[in-house]
Coordinates of C-alpha atoms in Angstrom, one line a residue:
S29 CA 51.6 103.0 23.8
D30 CA 54.5 101.6 21.7
G31 CA 53.4 103.5 18.5
N32 CA 53.4 100.4 16.2
G33 CA 49.8 100.9 15.2
N34 CA 48.8 97.3 16.4
F35 CA 47.6 95.8 19.6
S36 CA 50.3 94.5 21.9
A37 CA 50.7 93.6 25.6
A38 CA 52.5 96.9 26.1
D39 CA 49.5 99.0 25.2
T40 CA 47.8 100.8 28.1
L41 CA 44.1 100.3 28.9
L42 CA 42.6 103.8 29.1
A43 CA 38.9 103.1 29.5
E44 CA 36.1 100.5 29.3
E45 CA 32.6 101.0 27.9
L46 CA 29.5 98.9 27.5
T47 CA 27.6 99.2 24.2
A48 CA 24.2 100.6 24.2
D49 CA 21.1 98.7 23.2
D50 CA 21.6 99.7 19.6
G51 CA 25.2 98.4 19.7
T52 CA 26.9 101.8 19.8
Y53 CA 29.7 103.0 22.1
R54 CA 31.5 106.3 22.7
F55 CA 34.7 107.4 24.4
D56 CA 34.9 111.1 25.1
Q57 CA 37.6 113.5 26.4
L58 CA 40.3 111.9 24.4
L59 CA 43.6 113.7 23.8
P60 CA 45.2 113.7 20.3
G61 CA 47.0 110.4 19.7
D62 CA 46.8 106.9 18.4
Y63 CA 44.1 104.7 20.0
L64 CA 43.0 101.0 19.7
I65 CA 39.5 99.6 20.3
K66 CA 39.4 96.1 21.8
L67 CA 36.5 93.7 22.5
A68 CA 37.5 91.5 25.4
A69 CA 37.6 87.7 24.9
A70 CA 35.0 87.3 27.6
N71 CA 32.4 88.8 25.3
F72 CA 32.9 85.8 22.9
A73 CA 32.9 83.1 25.6
P74 CA 29.9 80.9 26.1
G75 CA 27.2 82.9 27.9
G76 CA 28.9 86.2 26.8
P77 CA 26.9 88.8 24.8
L78 CA 28.9 87.9 21.6
A79 CA 29.0 84.1 22.0
G80 CA 28.7 82.4 18.7
M81 CA 29.5 85.6 16.7
V82 CA 32.4 86.3 14.4
L83 CA 33.7 89.3 12.6
T84 CA 32.0 89.9 9.3
T85 CA 35.3 90.1 7.4
G86 CA 36.9 87.2 9.2
A87 CA 40.7 87.8 9.5
I88 CA 40.7 90.8 7.2
A89 CA 39.9 94.2 8.8
T90 CA 39.6 97.6 7.1
D91 CA 41.6 100.6 8.1
P92 CA 39.8 102.7 10.7
D93 CA 41.0 105.8 8.8
D94 CA 39.4 104.9 5.4
D95 CA 36.7 107.6 5.4
I96 CA 34.0 104.8 5.7
D97 CA 31.7 104.4 8.5
H98 CA 29.8 101.3 9.5
D99 CA 32.5 98.9 8.2
N100 CA 34.3 96.3 10.1
N101 CA 37.6 97.6 11.4
G102 CA 38.5 94.7 13.7
W103 CA 39.9 91.2 13.7
R104 CA 40.3 88.4 16.2
T105 CA 43.4 87.8 18.2
S106 CA 44.8 84.6 19.4
D107 CA 43.5 85.0 22.9
G108 CA 39.9 85.2 21.6
A109 CA 39.5 89.0 21.7
A110 CA 38.8 91.4 18.8
V111 CA 40.8 94.6 18.2
T112 CA 41.1 97.3 15.6
A113 CA 44.2 98.9 14.1
A114 CA 45.2 102.2 15.5
V115 CA 43.1 105.3 14.8
S116 CA 44.8 108.7 14.9
L117 CA 43.0 111.6 16.6
A118 CA 43.9 115.2 16.0
S119 CA 42.6 118.3 17.6
L120 CA 39.4 119.7 16.0
A121 CA 39.6 117.1 13.2
E122 CA 38.1 113.8 12.2
P123 CA 40.2 110.8 13.0
M124 CA 43.3 111.3 11.0
E125 CA 43.0 114.2 8.7
D126 CA 42.8 112.7 5.2
G127 CA 42.9 116.0 3.3
D128 CA 39.3 115.8 2.1
G129 CA 38.4 119.1 3.9
N130 CA 35.4 117.4 5.6
A131 CA 35.8 117.0 9.3
N132 CA 32.7 114.6 9.4
T133 CA 33.4 111.9 6.9
N134 CA 35.1 109.3 9.2
L135 CA 33.8 109.6 12.7
T136 CA 33.4 106.0 13.9
V137 CA 35.5 103.0 14.5
D138 CA 33.3 100.0 14.0
V139 CA 33.5 96.3 14.7
G140 CA 31.2 94.3 12.4
L141 CA 29.9 91.0 13.9
T142 CA 27.6 88.2 12.7
S143 CA 26.3 85.0 14.2
F144 CA 27.0 81.7 12.6
D145 CA 24.3 79.1 12.0
L146 CA 24.8 75.9 10.2
S147 CA 21.9 73.6 9.7
I148 CA 21.6 70.0 8.4
S149 CA 18.5 68.2 7.0
K150 CA 18.1 64.8 5.4
S151 CA 15.6 62.8 3.5
D152 CA 15.3 59.2 2.3
S153 CA 14.6 58.1 -1.3
R154 CA 11.6 56.1 -0.3
D155 CA 9.6 55.2 2.8
P156 CA 8.9 52.5 3.4
A157 CA 12.1 51.0 2.1
I158 CA 12.2 47.5 0.6
A159 CA 14.3 44.9 2.4
G160 CA 17.0 43.7 0.1
Q161 CA 17.0 46.8 -2.1
L162 CA 19.0 50.0 -2.1
L163 CA 18.1 53.1 -0.2
T164 CA 19.5 56.6 -0.8
Y165 CA 19.8 59.3 1.9
T166 CA 20.2 62.9 0.8
V167 CA 21.9 65.3 3.4
V168 CA 21.8 69.0 2.9
V169 CA 24.0 71.4 4.8
T170 CA 23.1 75.1 4.8
N171 CA 25.1 78.2 6.0
H172 CA 22.5 80.6 7.3
S173 CA 25.0 83.3 8.4
S174 CA 26.1 86.3 6.4
A175 CA 29.8 85.2 6.5
Q176 CA 31.7 82.3 5.1
A177 CA 31.8 79.2 7.3
T178 CA 35.0 77.2 7.3
G179 CA 35.9 73.7 8.2
V180 CA 32.4 72.5 7.6
T181 CA 32.0 68.7 8.3
A182 CA 28.9 66.6 8.0
T183 CA 28.9 63.3 9.8
D184 CA 26.3 60.6 9.1
K185 CA 25.8 57.5 11.3
L186 CA 24.3 54.8 9.2
P187 CA 21.5 52.7 10.7
A188 CA 22.6 49.4 12.2
G189 CA 22.5 46.5 9.8
V190 CA 22.6 48.4 6.5
S191 CA 25.6 48.0 4.2
F192 CA 27.3 51.1 2.9
V193 CA 27.4 51.2 -0.9
S194 CA 28.6 54.6 -2.0
A195 CA 28.6 58.3 -1.1
A196 CA 29.2 61.6 -3.0
S197 CA 29.2 65.2 -2.1
S198 CA 28.7 68.4 -4.1
Q199 CA 32.0 69.8 -2.7
G200 CA 34.9 68.5 -0.6
T201 CA 35.6 64.9 0.1
V202 CA 33.5 62.0 1.6
Q203 CA 34.6 58.7 3.1
E204 CA 33.1 55.9 5.1
A205 CA 34.5 53.8 8.0
D206 CA 32.7 51.4 10.3
G207 CA 29.2 52.7 9.4
I208 CA 30.2 56.4 9.8
V209 CA 30.1 58.6 6.7
T210 CA 32.2 61.8 7.0
A211 CA 31.9 64.6 4.5
S212 CA 34.7 67.2 4.7
L213 CA 32.9 70.0 2.9
G214 CA 35.5 72.8 3.6
S215 CA 34.3 76.4 3.4
L216 CA 30.7 77.2 2.8
A217 CA 29.8 80.7 1.6
A218 CA 27.2 82.8 3.2
G219 CA 23.7 81.4 2.3
A220 CA 25.3 78.5 0.4
T221 CA 24.3 74.8 0.6
A222 CA 26.2 71.6 0.1
T223 CA 24.7 68.2 -0.6
V224 CA 25.8 64.7 0.4
T225 CA 24.1 61.6 -1.0
I226 CA 24.6 58.2 0.6
E227 CA 23.5 54.9 -0.8
V228 CA 23.0 51.9 1.4
D229 CA 21.8 48.3 1.0
V230 CA 18.9 47.3 3.3
P231 CA 19.4 43.7 4.5
S232 CA 17.0 41.3 2.9
G233 CA 15.9 40.1 6.3
Q234 CA 15.4 43.6 7.7
T235 CA 12.0 44.1 9.4
A236 CA 12.7 46.8 12.1
P237 CA 12.5 50.5 11.1
L238 CA 15.7 52.2 10.3
L239 CA 17.0 55.4 12.0
N240 CA 19.7 57.6 10.3
V241 CA 21.3 60.4 12.3
A242 CA 23.5 63.2 10.8
T243 CA 25.3 66.1 12.4
V244 CA 27.2 69.1 11.1
A245 CA 29.9 71.4 12.6
G246 CA 32.3 74.1 11.5
N247 CA 35.3 76.0 12.8
E248 CA 33.2 79.0 13.9
P249 CA 31.1 78.9 17.1
E250 CA 27.4 78.9 16.4
S251 CA 24.5 80.8 17.8
N252 CA 22.1 78.0 17.3
L253 CA 23.0 74.3 17.7
D254 CA 19.5 73.0 17.7
N255 CA 19.5 72.5 13.9
N256 CA 22.9 70.8 13.8
R257 CA 21.4 67.4 14.1
A258 CA 18.9 65.6 11.9
E259 CA 17.2 62.3 12.1
E260 CA 15.5 60.3 9.3
P261 CA 13.4 57.3 10.3
T262 CA 12.4 54.9 7.6
T263 CA 10.0 52.0 7.9
V264 CA 10.9 48.8 6.1
R265 CA 8.6 46.5 4.1
G266 CA 9.5 43.0 2.9
L267 CA 8.8 42.1 -0.7
F268 CA 9.6 38.6 -1.9
D269 CA 9.0 36.6 -5.1
L270 CA 8.7 32.8 -4.7
E271 CA 8.9 30.6 -7.7
V272 CA 8.3 26.8 -8.0
V273 CA 9.7 24.7 -10.8
K274 CA 9.0 21.0 -11.2
T275 CA 10.4 18.3 -13.4
D276 CA 9.8 14.6 -13.8
S277 CA 12.5 12.0 -13.9
V278 CA 11.3 10.3 -17.0
D279 CA 8.9 11.2 -19.8
P280 CA 7.3 9.2 -21.1
V281 CA 7.0 6.7 -18.2
T282 CA 5.7 3.2 -18.5
A283 CA 2.6 2.4 -16.5
G284 CA 3.5 0.5 -13.3
E285 CA 7.0 2.0 -13.1
A286 CA 8.4 4.5 -10.6
L287 CA 8.5 8.2 -11.3
T288 CA 10.3 10.9 -9.3
Y289 CA 9.2 14.6 -9.2
T290 CA 11.9 17.1 -8.4
I291 CA 10.5 20.4 -7.1
V292 CA 12.7 23.5 -6.6
V293 CA 11.3 26.4 -4.6
R294 CA 13.3 29.6 -5.0
N295 CA 13.0 33.0 -3.4
H296 CA 14.0 35.7 -6.0
G297 CA 13.8 38.4 -3.2
P298 CA 14.6 41.1 -2.8
S299 CA 13.5 40.4 0.7
D300 CA 13.5 37.2 2.8
A301 CA 10.4 35.1 2.9
Q302 CA 8.9 33.5 6.0
D303 CA 6.6 30.5 6.6
V304 CA 7.1 29.2 3.1
V305 CA 4.9 26.2 2.3
M306 CA 4.9 24.0 -0.8
I307 CA 1.9 21.8 -1.6
D308 CA 1.9 19.1 -4.3
D309 CA -1.3 17.4 -5.2
L310 CA -0.4 14.1 -6.7
P311 CA -2.3 12.7 -9.7
D312 CA -5.0 10.2 -8.9
E313 CA -3.2 7.7 -11.2
V314 CA -0.1 7.4 -9.0
T315 CA 0.7 6.0 -5.6
F316 CA 2.8 7.9 -3.1
V317 CA 6.0 6.1 -2.1
S318 CA 8.3 8.6 -0.3
A319 CA 9.4 12.2 -0.2
Q320 CA 12.4 14.2 0.9
T321 CA 13.2 17.9 1.4
T322 CA 16.5 19.8 1.8
Q323 CA 14.9 22.0 4.5
G324 CA 11.9 21.9 6.8
T325 CA 9.4 19.0 7.3
L326 CA 7.2 16.9 5.0
T327 CA 3.8 15.3 5.4
E328 CA 1.6 13.3 3.0
A329 CA -2.1 12.5 3.3
D330 CA -4.5 11.4 0.6
G331 CA -2.2 12.2 -2.2
R332 CA -1.3 15.7 -1.0
V333 CA 2.4 16.3 -0.1
R334 CA 3.0 19.3 2.1
A335 CA 6.5 20.7 2.7
Q336 CA 6.9 23.3 5.5
L337 CA 10.1 25.0 4.2
G338 CA 10.0 27.8 6.7
Y339 CA 12.4 30.7 6.2
L340 CA 13.9 31.4 2.7
A341 CA 16.4 34.1 2.4
A342 CA 16.6 36.2 -0.8
G343 CA 18.3 34.0 -3.5
Q344 CA 17.9 30.8 -1.5
S345 CA 16.4 27.7 -3.0
E346 CA 15.3 24.4 -1.5
T347 CA 14.4 21.1 -3.2
V348 CA 11.7 18.6 -2.6
T349 CA 11.7 15.2 -4.3
I350 CA 8.7 12.9 -4.4
L351 CA 8.8 9.3 -5.5
V352 CA 5.6 7.7 -6.8
T353 CA 4.5 4.6 -8.7
V354 CA 2.4 5.0 -11.8
G355 CA -0.7 2.9 -11.9
L356 CA -0.7 -0.2 -14.2
D357 CA -3.9 0.8 -15.9
V358 CA -2.8 4.3 -16.9
V359 CA -2.6 4.7 -20.7
D360 CA -2.6 8.4 -21.4
E361 CA -0.9 11.2 -19.4
I362 CA -0.9 12.4 -15.9
E363 CA -0.7 15.9 -14.5
N364 CA 1.0 17.0 -11.3
V365 CA 0.3 20.4 -9.8
T366 CA 2.4 22.2 -7.3
I367 CA 1.9 25.5 -5.6
V368 CA 4.1 27.5 -3.2
D369 CA 3.2 30.3 -0.8
G370 CA 4.8 32.5 1.8
N371 CA 2.5 33.9 4.4
P372 CA 2.3 37.7 4.6
V373 CA 3.7 38.8 8.0
Q374 CA 2.8 41.9 9.9
V375 CA 6.1 42.7 11.6
D376 CA 4.8 45.6 13.7
P377 CA 1.0 46.1 14.0
S378 CA 1.7 49.8 14.8
L379 CA 3.5 50.3 11.5
P380 CA 1.3 49.4 8.6
G381 CA 4.2 49.6 6.2
T382 CA 6.0 46.7 7.8
V383 CA 4.2 43.9 6.0
I384 CA 6.2 41.2 4.3
K385 CA 4.3 40.1 1.2
E386 CA 4.8 38.6 -2.2
S387 CA 5.2 40.8 -5.3
N388 CA 4.5 38.2 -8.0
L389 CA 2.1 35.3 -7.8
E390 CA 2.2 34.2 -11.4
N391 CA 5.2 31.8 -10.8
N392 CA 3.7 30.3 -7.6
I393 CA 2.2 27.4 -9.5
D394 CA 3.7 24.8 -11.8
D395 CA 2.2 21.7 -13.4
E396 CA 4.0 18.8 -14.9
L397 CA 2.4 16.7 -17.7
T398 CA 3.9 13.2 -18.0
L399 CA 3.1 11.0 -20.9
V400 CA 2.4 7.4 -19.8
E401 CA 3.1 4.5 -22.1
P402 CA 0.7 1.7 -21.2
A403 CA 1.9 -1.5 -19.5
L404 CA 0.9 -4.1 -22.1
S405 CA -0.6 -7.4 -21.0
S406 CA -1.2 -10.8 -22.6
I407 CA -3.5 -13.8 -22.4
S408 CA -2.2 -17.3 -23.2
G409 CA -3.0 -20.9 -22.8
Y410 CA -3.1 -24.4 -24.3
V411 CA -5.4 -26.7 -26.1
Y412 CA -4.7 -30.3 -25.1
V413 CA -6.1 -33.8 -24.8
D414 CA -7.3 -34.3 -21.3
L415 CA -6.7 -38.0 -21.1
N416 CA -8.0 -38.4 -17.5
N417 CA -10.7 -35.6 -17.9
D418 CA -9.6 -33.9 -14.7
G419 CA -9.2 -30.4 -16.2
Q420 CA -5.5 -30.2 -15.4
R421 CA -3.0 -30.2 -18.2
G422 CA -0.4 -32.9 -17.4
P423 CA 3.1 -33.4 -19.0
S424 CA 2.0 -36.6 -20.7
E425 CA -1.2 -35.3 -22.2
P426 CA -0.8 -34.5 -25.9
P427 CA -1.2 -31.0 -27.3
I428 CA -3.5 -30.2 -30.1
G429 CA -2.1 -27.9 -32.7
G430 CA -3.9 -26.0 -35.5
V431 CA -6.9 -25.0 -33.3
E432 CA -8.4 -21.5 -33.9
I433 CA -8.6 -19.3 -30.8
Q434 CA -10.6 -16.0 -31.0
L435 CA -10.1 -12.9 -28.8
S436 CA -12.7 -10.2 -28.5
G437 CA -13.3 -7.3 -26.1
T438 CA -12.8 -3.6 -25.3
D439 CA -9.7 -2.0 -23.9
V440 CA -9.7 0.9 -21.4
V441 CA -9.4 3.5 -24.2
G442 CA -12.7 2.2 -25.6
N443 CA -11.3 0.4 -28.6
T444 CA -13.0 -2.8 -29.8
V445 CA -10.5 -5.6 -30.0
S446 CA -10.8 -8.7 -32.2
R447 CA -8.0 -11.1 -32.9
V448 CA -7.4 -14.7 -34.0
D449 CA -4.6 -17.0 -33.1
V450 CA -3.9 -20.7 -34.0
T451 CA -2.3 -23.1 -31.6
D452 CA 1.2 -24.2 -32.5
N453 CA 2.5 -27.8 -32.3
E454 CA 2.7 -27.5 -28.6
G455 CA -1.0 -26.5 -28.5
F456 CA 0.0 -23.0 -27.3
Y457 CA -1.7 -19.8 -28.1
R458 CA -0.9 -16.2 -27.0
F459 CA -2.5 -12.8 -27.5
S460 CA 0.2 -10.2 -26.7
D461 CA 0.4 -6.3 -26.5
L462 CA -3.0 -6.0 -24.9
L463 CA -4.1 -2.8 -23.2
P464 CA -5.9 -3.1 -20.0
G465 CA -9.5 -4.0 -20.6
H466 CA -12.1 -6.8 -20.6
Y467 CA -11.6 -9.6 -23.0
S468 CA -13.2 -13.0 -24.0
V469 CA -11.3 -16.0 -25.4
K470 CA -13.2 -18.5 -27.4
E471 CA -12.1 -21.8 -28.9
V472 CA -13.4 -23.1 -32.2
Q473 CA -14.1 -26.8 -31.3
P474 CA -11.5 -28.9 -33.1
A475 CA -12.8 -31.7 -35.3
G476 CA -12.4 -35.2 -34.1
F477 CA -12.5 -34.3 -30.4
R478 CA -15.2 -34.0 -27.8
D479 CA -15.4 -30.9 -25.6
G480 CA -13.7 -31.4 -22.3
I481 CA -13.1 -29.3 -19.2
D482 CA -12.0 -25.7 -19.9
T483 CA -9.8 -24.4 -17.0
P484 CA -9.3 -20.7 -16.3
G485 CA -5.8 -19.4 -15.7
M486 CA -4.1 -16.9 -13.4
V487 CA -1.6 -14.1 -13.4
A488 CA 1.9 -15.2 -14.2
G489 CA 3.8 -15.7 -11.0
G490 CA 0.7 -16.5 -9.1
T491 CA 0.1 -12.9 -8.0
G492 CA -3.1 -10.9 -8.6
L493 CA -6.7 -11.9 -9.2
L494 CA -8.5 -12.1 -12.5
Q495 CA -12.2 -11.7 -13.1
Y496 CA -13.9 -14.0 -15.6
T497 CA -16.7 -16.4 -16.3
V498 CA -16.3 -19.9 -17.9
H499 CA -18.6 -21.3 -20.5
D500 CA -18.2 -24.1 -23.0
D501 CA -15.2 -23.3 -25.1
L502 CA -15.3 -19.7 -23.8
F503 CA -13.6 -17.6 -21.1
A504 CA -15.7 -14.5 -20.9
G505 CA -15.1 -11.1 -19.3
I506 CA -11.5 -11.5 -18.4
G507 CA -10.6 -8.3 -16.5
L508 CA -7.1 -7.6 -17.6
A509 CA -5.0 -5.0 -15.7
G510 CA -1.9 -3.3 -17.1
G511 CA 1.4 -5.2 -17.2
V512 CA -0.3 -8.6 -16.5
D513 CA 0.4 -11.9 -18.2
A514 CA -2.7 -14.0 -17.8
V515 CA -1.6 -17.6 -18.4
E516 CA -2.9 -21.2 -18.5
F517 CA -6.4 -20.4 -19.9
N518 CA -6.6 -23.9 -21.2
F519 CA -9.1 -25.7 -23.3
G520 CA -9.3 -29.5 -22.5
E521 CA -10.5 -31.9 -25.2
L522 CA -11.5 -35.5 -25.0
M523 CA -10.7 -38.3 -27.5
H524 CA -13.6 -39.2 -29.8
R525 CA -15.2 -42.6 -28.9
V526 CA -15.1 -45.1 -31.8
S527 CA -18.4 -47.1 -32.1
K528 CA -19.0 -50.4 -34.0
R529 CA -20.8 -48.4 -36.6
D530 CA -17.9 -46.0 -36.9
Y531 CA -15.5 -48.9 -37.1
L532 CA -17.5 -50.7 -39.8
A533 CA -17.9 -47.4 -41.7
S534 CA -14.2 -47.0 -41.7
T535 CA -13.4 -50.6 -42.7
P536 CA -12.6 -51.0 -46.5
D537 CA -15.0 -53.2 -48.6
L538 CA -13.2 -56.5 -49.3
D539 CA -15.5 -57.7 -52.0

């Protein structure tokens, strides 16, 4: 109406027409003049015949008088309608005589429309995922329409509990906040795709399945919203690696002394371990004294120490210390063996992949060899004149020096032992540095004395019992333990009686 060639509020509505099933329309009985074609905004509203559709050329429209049919001659207005530029009609001529001499080259005013359809799909890098390890999600956005989509945004809500690590997109920008990853992809050409990759860290204690949800949207209304949302469920499997390392407090250790074993149980992950148990079978040669643990409970029975350590997170370690006493008779080495185990757990019987199990069993056992230095023992005693012949060495009874004492026997290693000692001026003899074993001590009867009472001894300090038998001038089968000083194995002698004949034989001839 105003002759400016563009749609305005002053233009007069002349006629309305519904398109046919094939999308065509026709206005007849038009007088020469300039005309505009308008598609009302109601057509594009939800529920309208053009809902979710856009012009094929977006904001750019072709001239209706361009000698081309079946091209888009319209664009969208701010009120949501679609209009064309003015087309000029002349009597008995095609719209606007363009001088080509052909009245049939430009007979239509077309509005090209297309529907928009963005879709989103996603996948995980592995299923089941491993608790304590990284998991990657790949999100693909596709523009299924024949026109460019603008303002495309993909939003990914990360599963509860996972930790965001990184994200990247094939175009646009991507950022994360509070577990929401937003990829601003911008414009996406017809038929094009954009990819977003998201890396997360699955908690080491995760057992429940993960669910990741992603959505996509653009500026243009869409004809199909069913594919604008994608879910990716992922089962989670635990996988842990327990290790046990044991050390001894002293090596070598002397028989009879205390020895402490320090046992460290560590979970190398990547997942948390449940129901962790450490079992230490003590050597037969030691005696259990006490044990402590930094976590859980301890029991001991018949030389087996059991530590119920319970839950061990990935990277966590706990320590068990065991105090023992090495037997006095040990002369070689002792071996202590420790094992650790974490029971496999079926988190969800309906999901076979949710088993927590161990990945490496080779480091679940450790043995500790400890060299034992023997606790040496001794046998000692006196040779003396038993004046009152009571078999008890008294302070006033004189010692006999220079008497040969013989030691014989077999030690616990199987060595034959044979030694000789001679009593000193105090009548004392001593056989030192003896391994545990069975020994005999024999006196060579000293000249000038009569055999008296031989008195077996005892363990120094009065503790412990000794096995032996007593014969004339012989203590036989002395059972000697390690670290024992057997004392007071005494040989009593009597003064020789002097007869008249002995006296006369010893008197000098005075003739």
